[in-house]
Tab-separated table of C-alpha atoms and ligand atoms in Angstrom:
chain	number	residue	atom	x	y	z
A	1	MET	CA	162.805	109.074	52.148
A	2	VAL	CA	163.655	111.112	49.115
A	3	PRO	CA	160.529	112.479	47.578
A	4	THR	CA	160.403	111.875	43.901
A	5	ALA	CA	157.525	114.107	43.064
A	6	VAL	CA	156.347	116.886	45.287
A	7	ARG	CA	152.820	118.086	44.925
A	8	ALA	CA	152.461	121.845	44.520
A	9	PRO	CA	151.808	123.226	47.953
A	10	PRO	CA	148.648	125.346	48.586
A	11	THR	CA	149.475	128.777	47.290
A	12	ARG	CA	146.909	130.456	49.534
A	13	LYS	CA	148.969	129.852	52.720
A	14	TYR	CA	152.125	131.082	50.976
A	15	ARG	CA	150.232	134.241	50.123
A	16	ALA	CA	149.084	134.617	53.721
A	17	ALA	CA	152.698	134.053	54.845
A	18	VAL	CA	153.975	136.609	52.456
A	19	ALA	CA	151.304	138.990	53.578
A	20	LEU	CA	152.261	138.660	57.193
A	21	LEU	CA	155.955	139.132	56.397
A	22	LEU	CA	155.078	142.321	54.569
A	23	ALA	CA	153.019	143.500	57.551
A	24	ALA	CA	155.940	142.841	59.832
A	25	ALA	CA	158.257	144.744	57.641
A	26	LEU	CA	155.674	147.562	57.461
A	27	LEU	CA	155.322	147.634	61.257
A	28	LEU	CA	159.084	147.931	61.754
A	29	ALA	CA	159.419	150.614	59.045
A	30	VAL	CA	156.594	152.800	60.449
A	31	GLY	CA	156.360	151.695	64.096
A	32	LEU	CA	160.036	152.186	65.131
A	33	PRO	CA	160.548	155.716	63.900
A	34	LEU	CA	157.000	156.617	65.440
A	35	ALA	CA	158.040	154.997	68.736
A	36	ALA	CA	161.185	157.202	69.195
A	37	PRO	CA	159.409	160.658	69.466
A	38	ILE	CA	156.633	159.253	71.718
A	39	ALA	CA	159.329	157.809	74.025
A	40	ARG	CA	161.242	161.178	73.930
A	41	ALA	CA	158.203	163.088	74.933
A	42	ASN	CA	157.616	160.767	77.817
A	43	ARG	CA	161.214	160.597	79.079
A	44	VAL	CA	161.854	161.426	82.706
A	45	VAL	CA	164.204	164.362	83.038
A	46	PRO	CA	166.692	163.408	85.652
A	47	ALA	CA	168.275	166.824	86.097
A	48	ILE	CA	167.759	167.772	89.769
A	49	GLU	CA	168.870	171.131	90.895
A	50	PHE	CA	169.681	171.771	94.531
A	51	GLY	CA	169.748	175.160	96.068
A	52	ARG	CA	170.171	176.532	99.631
A	53	SER	CA	168.067	178.808	101.676
A	54	VAL	CA	165.970	180.524	99.022
A	55	ALA	CA	164.186	183.305	100.678
A	56	ALA	CA	160.373	183.089	100.217
A	57	GLY	CA	158.917	185.784	97.997
A	58	PRO	CA	155.793	187.744	98.725
A	59	SER	CA	153.879	185.622	96.194
A	60	GLY	CA	155.010	182.314	97.599
A	61	GLY	CA	155.381	181.320	101.211
A	62	ILE	CA	153.974	178.315	102.974
A	63	VAL	CA	150.441	176.884	102.745
A	64	PHE	CA	148.886	175.027	105.584
A	65	ASN	CA	145.734	173.077	105.103
A	66	VAL	CA	143.702	172.730	108.262
A	67	THR	CA	140.456	170.932	108.683
A	68	ALA	CA	138.018	172.170	111.350
A	69	THR	CA	135.934	169.306	112.751
A	70	ASP	CA	132.995	169.065	115.068
A	71	ALA	CA	135.018	167.156	117.724
A	72	PRO	CA	135.621	170.100	117.915
A	73	ALA	CA	139.178	170.139	116.867
A	74	PHE	CA	141.736	171.278	114.292
A	75	ALA	CA	143.404	168.736	112.186
A	76	PRO	CA	146.413	168.977	112.317
A	77	ALA	CA	146.653	170.818	115.595
A	78	GLN	CA	150.354	171.458	115.187
A	79	LEU	CA	151.646	173.502	112.242
A	80	SER	CA	155.319	173.772	111.631
A	81	GLY	CA	157.711	174.460	108.811
A	82	ALA	CA	157.058	178.150	108.466
A	83	VAL	CA	159.977	180.520	108.898
A	84	ALA	CA	160.113	184.093	109.948
A	85	GLY	CA	159.582	186.651	107.229
A	86	GLU	CA	157.578	184.387	105.009
A	87	THR	CA	154.047	184.588	103.892
A	88	VAL	CA	151.791	182.069	105.711
A	89	THR	CA	148.575	181.003	104.042
A	90	VAL	CA	145.993	178.949	105.813
A	91	ARG	CA	143.449	177.046	103.879
A	92	LEU	CA	140.698	176.299	106.313
A	93	TYR	CA	138.248	173.410	105.455
A	94	ASN	CA	135.135	172.670	107.488
A	95	ASN	CA	134.069	169.100	107.334
A	96	GLY	CA	131.480	169.429	110.139
A	97	SER	CA	128.027	170.884	110.573
A	98	TYR	CA	129.047	173.734	112.922
A	99	ALA	CA	130.744	176.971	112.025
A	100	HIS	CA	134.309	177.236	113.337
A	101	SER	CA	136.944	180.021	113.378
A	102	PHE	CA	140.681	179.803	112.998
A	103	THR	CA	142.060	182.685	115.092
A	104	LEU	CA	145.834	182.900	115.430
A	105	ALA	CA	147.315	184.774	118.324
A	106	ARG	CA	150.008	187.474	117.650
A	107	GLN	CA	151.831	186.974	120.978
A	108	ALA	CA	154.566	184.244	120.907
A	109	ASN	CA	154.728	181.554	123.429
A	110	VAL	CA	151.467	182.385	125.168
A	111	VAL	CA	149.239	179.463	126.232
A	112	LEU	CA	145.652	180.626	126.479
A	113	ASN	CA	143.565	179.258	129.378
A	114	THR	CA	140.862	176.948	128.399
A	115	SER	CA	138.868	177.800	131.615
A	116	TRP	CA	138.332	181.351	130.311
A	117	SER	CA	134.770	182.164	129.226
A	118	PRO	CA	134.003	182.897	125.654
A	119	ALA	CA	133.818	186.623	126.506
A	120	ALA	CA	137.261	186.515	128.204
A	121	LEU	CA	138.705	184.842	125.161
A	122	ASP	CA	137.160	187.442	122.819
A	123	GLY	CA	138.557	190.048	125.227
A	124	TYR	CA	142.135	188.679	124.880
A	125	PHE	CA	141.972	188.934	121.021
A	126	ALA	CA	140.387	192.429	121.100
A	127	GLN	CA	143.330	193.521	123.210
A	128	ASN	CA	146.197	191.603	121.628
A	129	GLY	CA	145.063	191.220	117.989
A	130	SER	CA	145.462	188.215	115.642
A	131	PHE	CA	147.638	187.329	112.718
A	132	LEU	CA	144.638	185.753	111.118
A	133	ASN	CA	140.909	185.393	111.997
A	134	LEU	CA	139.032	183.145	109.565
A	135	THR	CA	135.452	181.846	109.986
A	136	VAL	CA	134.316	178.926	107.904
A	137	ALA	CA	130.781	177.807	107.396
A	138	PRO	CA	129.720	174.075	107.608
A	139	GLY	CA	131.033	172.271	104.518
A	140	GLY	CA	132.949	175.355	103.297
A	141	SER	CA	136.573	176.412	102.944
A	142	VAL	CA	138.224	179.758	103.372
A	143	ASN	CA	141.807	181.050	102.774
A	144	GLY	CA	143.828	183.709	104.553
A	145	SER	CA	147.446	184.930	104.460
A	146	PHE	CA	149.725	186.925	106.607
A	147	VAL	CA	153.448	187.629	106.727
A	148	LEU	CA	155.265	186.280	109.817
A	149	PRO	CA	157.445	189.085	111.301
A	150	ALA	CA	161.190	188.688	111.441
A	151	ASN	CA	161.101	188.387	115.237
A	152	ALA	CA	158.777	185.384	115.073
A	153	SER	CA	161.710	183.038	114.629
A	154	GLY	CA	161.515	180.187	116.887
A	155	GLY	CA	158.188	181.238	118.402
A	156	SER	CA	154.957	179.323	119.148
A	157	PHE	CA	151.645	180.895	118.264
A	158	GLU	CA	148.413	179.461	119.559
A	159	PHE	CA	145.351	179.337	117.307
A	160	VAL	CA	141.784	178.765	118.556
A	161	SER	CA	138.199	178.679	117.459
A	162	LEU	CA	136.234	181.719	118.898
A	163	VAL	CA	132.865	180.060	118.414
A	164	PRO	CA	131.722	179.874	122.034
A	165	TYR	CA	132.813	176.809	124.003
A	166	GLN	CA	134.782	175.239	121.044
A	167	PHE	CA	138.176	176.495	122.338
A	168	GLN	CA	137.098	175.422	125.855
A	169	SER	CA	136.242	171.926	124.516
A	170	GLY	CA	139.750	171.552	122.937
A	171	MET	CA	139.645	173.274	119.704
A	172	HIS	CA	143.072	174.846	119.643
A	173	GLY	CA	146.492	174.218	118.147
A	174	THR	CA	149.930	175.733	117.730
A	175	LEU	CA	151.883	177.233	114.824
A	176	VAL	CA	155.632	176.706	115.468
A	177	VAL	CA	157.939	178.876	113.576
A	178	GLY	CA	161.194	177.377	112.568
A	179	ALA	CA	164.490	178.949	113.322
A	180	GLY	CA	165.903	178.410	109.819
A	181	ALA	CA	165.538	177.988	106.194
A	182	PRO	CA	164.617	174.713	104.311
A	183	SER	CA	167.513	172.193	104.276
A	184	VAL	CA	166.901	171.605	100.555
A	185	THR	CA	165.081	173.958	98.070
A	186	LEU	CA	164.121	172.141	94.887
A	187	THR	CA	163.412	173.904	91.725
A	188	ASP	CA	160.856	173.068	89.118
A	189	GLN	CA	159.387	174.723	85.993
A	190	ALA	CA	155.901	174.833	84.692
A	191	LEU	CA	156.314	174.505	80.947
A	192	ALA	CA	154.239	175.720	78.049
A	193	SER	CA	153.740	172.092	76.953
A	194	LEU	CA	151.787	171.431	80.116
A	195	ALA	CA	154.605	169.598	81.957
A	196	PHE	CA	156.763	170.119	84.909
A	197	GLU	CA	160.424	169.977	84.300
A	198	PRO	CA	162.051	168.167	85.995
A	199	ASN	CA	159.152	166.085	86.789
A	200	ILE	CA	161.240	163.913	89.188
A	201	LEU	CA	162.602	165.853	92.222
A	202	VAL	CA	164.860	164.323	94.759
A	203	ALA	CA	165.452	165.463	98.271
A	204	ASN	CA	167.952	163.763	100.576
A	205	ALA	CA	166.331	164.385	103.971
A	206	THR	CA	168.485	164.261	107.066
A	207	GLY	CA	165.792	163.656	109.527
A	208	TYR	CA	161.999	163.876	109.959
A	209	PRO	CA	160.000	165.992	110.029
A	210	GLU	CA	162.120	167.513	107.332
A	211	THR	CA	161.686	171.169	106.144
A	212	LEU	CA	162.051	171.374	102.432
A	213	GLY	CA	161.645	174.239	99.944
A	214	ILE	CA	160.222	174.425	96.562
A	215	GLN	CA	160.774	177.043	93.828
A	216	VAL	CA	158.591	176.964	90.794
A	217	THR	CA	158.998	179.256	87.745
A	218	ASP	CA	156.210	179.521	85.222
A	219	VAL	CA	158.007	179.574	81.895
A	220	GLY	CA	154.761	179.222	79.979
A	221	ALA	CA	151.914	181.616	79.404
A	222	LEU	CA	149.225	179.885	81.531
A	223	ILE	CA	148.310	179.810	85.157
A	224	HIS	CA	149.078	176.597	87.149
A	225	THR	CA	149.245	175.198	90.593
A	226	TRP	CA	152.060	173.161	92.132
A	227	THR	CA	150.074	170.897	94.429
A	228	LEU	CA	151.949	168.270	96.584
A	229	SER	CA	150.231	165.185	98.010
A	230	ALA	CA	150.605	164.929	101.797
A	231	LEU	CA	150.616	161.124	101.454
A	232	ALA	CA	153.787	159.308	100.450
A	233	ASN	CA	153.599	156.418	97.946
A	234	VAL	CA	149.981	157.094	96.914
A	235	GLN	CA	149.460	157.655	93.191
A	236	ILE	CA	146.749	160.103	92.356
A	237	THR	CA	144.984	160.227	88.988
A	238	PRO	CA	143.178	162.941	86.968
A	239	SER	CA	139.937	161.316	87.820
A	240	ASN	CA	140.354	161.126	91.463
A	241	PHE	CA	142.596	164.117	92.556
A	242	THR	CA	139.678	166.383	93.569
A	243	THR	CA	138.235	163.832	95.860
A	244	PHE	CA	141.727	162.827	97.074
A	245	PHE	CA	142.680	166.320	98.017
A	246	ALA	CA	139.378	167.001	99.691
A	247	GLN	CA	140.073	163.954	101.991
A	248	HIS	CA	143.811	164.620	102.336
A	249	PRO	CA	144.615	168.266	102.009
A	250	PRO	CA	147.809	168.923	100.038
A	251	VAL	CA	150.969	169.833	101.944
A	252	VAL	CA	151.732	172.486	99.355
A	253	ASN	CA	149.356	174.221	96.970
A	254	LEU	CA	151.150	176.900	95.146
A	255	GLN	CA	148.984	179.100	93.068
A	256	ILE	CA	151.205	180.065	89.917
A	257	LEU	CA	149.248	182.901	88.672
A	258	ASN	CA	151.835	185.068	86.890
A	259	PRO	CA	153.578	183.543	83.772
A	260	GLY	CA	157.170	184.304	84.137
A	261	ALA	CA	157.273	184.606	87.794
A	262	THR	CA	158.875	182.450	90.389
A	263	TYR	CA	157.082	181.104	93.452
A	264	ASN	CA	158.486	179.677	96.639
A	265	ALA	CA	157.021	177.595	99.419
A	266	THR	CA	158.410	175.937	102.474
A	267	PHE	CA	156.881	172.732	103.735
A	268	LEU	CA	157.451	169.888	106.111
A	269	LEU	CA	157.347	166.168	105.399
A	270	ASP	CA	156.898	163.582	108.095
A	271	GLY	CA	158.645	160.661	106.501
A	272	PRO	CA	160.428	159.193	103.442
A	273	GLY	CA	158.741	158.140	100.393
A	274	VAL	CA	157.468	159.224	96.962
A	275	TYR	CA	155.127	162.173	96.990
A	276	GLU	CA	153.177	163.030	93.798
A	277	PHE	CA	152.729	166.663	92.701
A	278	ILE	CA	150.238	167.844	90.093
A	279	CYS	CA	148.769	170.935	88.502
A	280	GLU	CA	145.127	171.367	89.579
A	281	GLU	CA	144.102	173.594	86.636
A	282	PRO	CA	141.416	171.815	84.677
A	283	GLY	CA	142.946	169.520	82.071
A	284	HIS	CA	146.517	170.043	83.015
A	285	PHE	CA	147.053	166.982	85.043
A	286	GLN	CA	145.488	164.908	82.349
A	287	ALA	CA	147.819	166.552	79.837
A	288	GLY	CA	150.903	165.493	81.642
A	289	MET	CA	151.352	168.033	84.434
A	290	PHE	CA	152.513	165.843	87.268
A	291	GLY	CA	155.650	164.617	88.830
A	292	PHE	CA	157.181	162.876	91.842
A	293	LEU	CA	159.210	164.064	94.757
A	294	TYR	CA	161.485	161.289	96.120
A	295	VAL	CA	162.310	162.026	99.773
A	296	GLY	CA	165.044	159.904	101.406
A	297	VAL	CA	164.409	157.094	98.840
A	298	ALA	CA	166.296	156.444	95.633
A	299	PRO	CA	164.813	157.826	92.475
A	300	PRO	CA	164.067	155.473	89.622
A	301	ALA	CA	167.286	154.299	87.855
A	302	VAL	CA	166.092	154.346	84.219
A	303	ALA	CA	162.450	155.296	84.990
A	304	ALA	CA	159.776	156.400	82.539
A	305	PRO	CA	156.721	154.276	81.985
A	306	LEU	CA	157.190	154.763	78.316
A	307	SER	CA	160.892	154.693	77.598
A	308	THR	CA	162.200	154.298	74.010
A	309	ALA	CA	163.267	150.790	74.843
A	310	ILE	CA	159.859	149.791	76.089
A	311	VAL	CA	157.905	151.230	73.081
A	312	GLN	CA	160.405	149.817	70.576
A	313	ALA	CA	160.407	146.489	72.182
A	314	ASP	CA	156.585	146.378	71.845
A	315	VAL	CA	157.014	147.045	68.103
A	316	LEU	CA	159.775	144.417	67.744
A	317	LEU	CA	157.698	141.853	69.639
A	318	LEU	CA	154.624	142.414	67.424
A	319	ALA	CA	156.735	142.131	64.287
A	320	GLY	CA	158.416	138.991	65.650
A	321	ILE	CA	155.046	137.460	66.177
A	322	LEU	CA	154.014	138.187	62.677
A	323	VAL	CA	157.211	136.732	61.310
A	324	LEU	CA	156.679	133.656	63.465
A	325	PHE	CA	153.186	133.204	62.063
A	326	SER	CA	154.289	133.534	58.435
A	327	VAL	CA	157.008	131.022	59.050
A	328	VAL	CA	154.500	128.482	60.533
A	329	LEU	CA	152.167	129.161	57.751
A	330	ALA	CA	154.804	128.629	55.114
A	331	LEU	CA	156.164	125.521	56.733
A	332	SER	CA	152.688	123.992	57.077
A	333	ALA	CA	151.970	124.914	53.471
A	334	THR	CA	155.026	123.086	52.403
A	335	PHE	CA	154.312	120.121	54.651
A	336	MET	CA	150.525	119.983	53.853
A	337	GLY	CA	151.481	120.068	50.142
A	338	ARG	CA	152.819	116.426	50.444
A	339	PHE	CA	149.300	115.140	51.270
A	340	PRO	CA	146.408	114.784	48.890
A	341	PRO	CA	144.509	118.074	48.868
A	342	GLY	CA	141.375	116.119	49.836
A	343	ARG	CA	142.567	115.591	53.225
A	344	ARG	CA	142.828	119.320	54.123
A	345	PRO	CA	139.876	120.611	56.075
A	346	ARG	CA	138.280	123.399	54.048
A	347	HIS	CA	137.320	126.621	55.515
A	348	GLY	CA	135.008	129.215	54.107
A	349	SER	CA	136.109	130.850	50.736
B	401	CU	CU1	148.949	173.629	84.858
């Protein structure tokens, strides 16, 4: 089967093949250099710094998110993780249709008697004072802070609702002050580029619940928050985080209000997993201000949803497909050229 005369193959297909090859070359020449900086910007910074027993500053401290319900009850009813000397902030949410109060006794290790009348309960607080006395309207939220005295270490402090008959019906809880400092204090930075660095934090917990510390320095010029999800292994998004945190109050919500300053918080996690943290300032999460805290589980080995390898592989794959098409076209053009042109189906001009 040696062809004696080969009919000239259709040049249109060769032209298409050459065009595809040029497109592939262009894609490689432009796409690969573009992919590198994109990937660099999205890389996960694996540098994790561990510190020990960082004292909470006056601007930091621990934040407890407490929901008052019409049960009536406090959720959670047990608050722990705070240490003596630190600033305690309570963010009180009311998801019911009655007013509630969060009134925290100053006396350690005193259990108030639920058979007391509302007047007797009021009388107790009038006499002994309270660390905090917040009242929250239906559907509302309110914040309050106080500093735990040094002698509070290891103590239990009861909090109640002073709205008549709510305490008597079970609306009370306990703030347990830890004896020590966090086992691990993680450090993070809020950057001017609207990112946290590192955005992967790792804590090797020894047992649960585990007390951890976070230290965030604002190295940019804007205000931020460092807001940590209370739920492990749940990914939150810029579109759902407001709803999510309304339903699941964050375990830490540091308000980073002074550029250049460092903020601390101590918090408690109930179990291992990956906890997402974000900045709640409008637009910041969307711009990339989020990260993940790995507690008792291994952090991603090579990580990054957009690594150099993945982006460049996309470019290479696309170029490869173009080359393949051009080869097929060229081959078919050569092959088809051996048949009378009349046999080829004709497509539009
Ligand atoms: Cu921010």
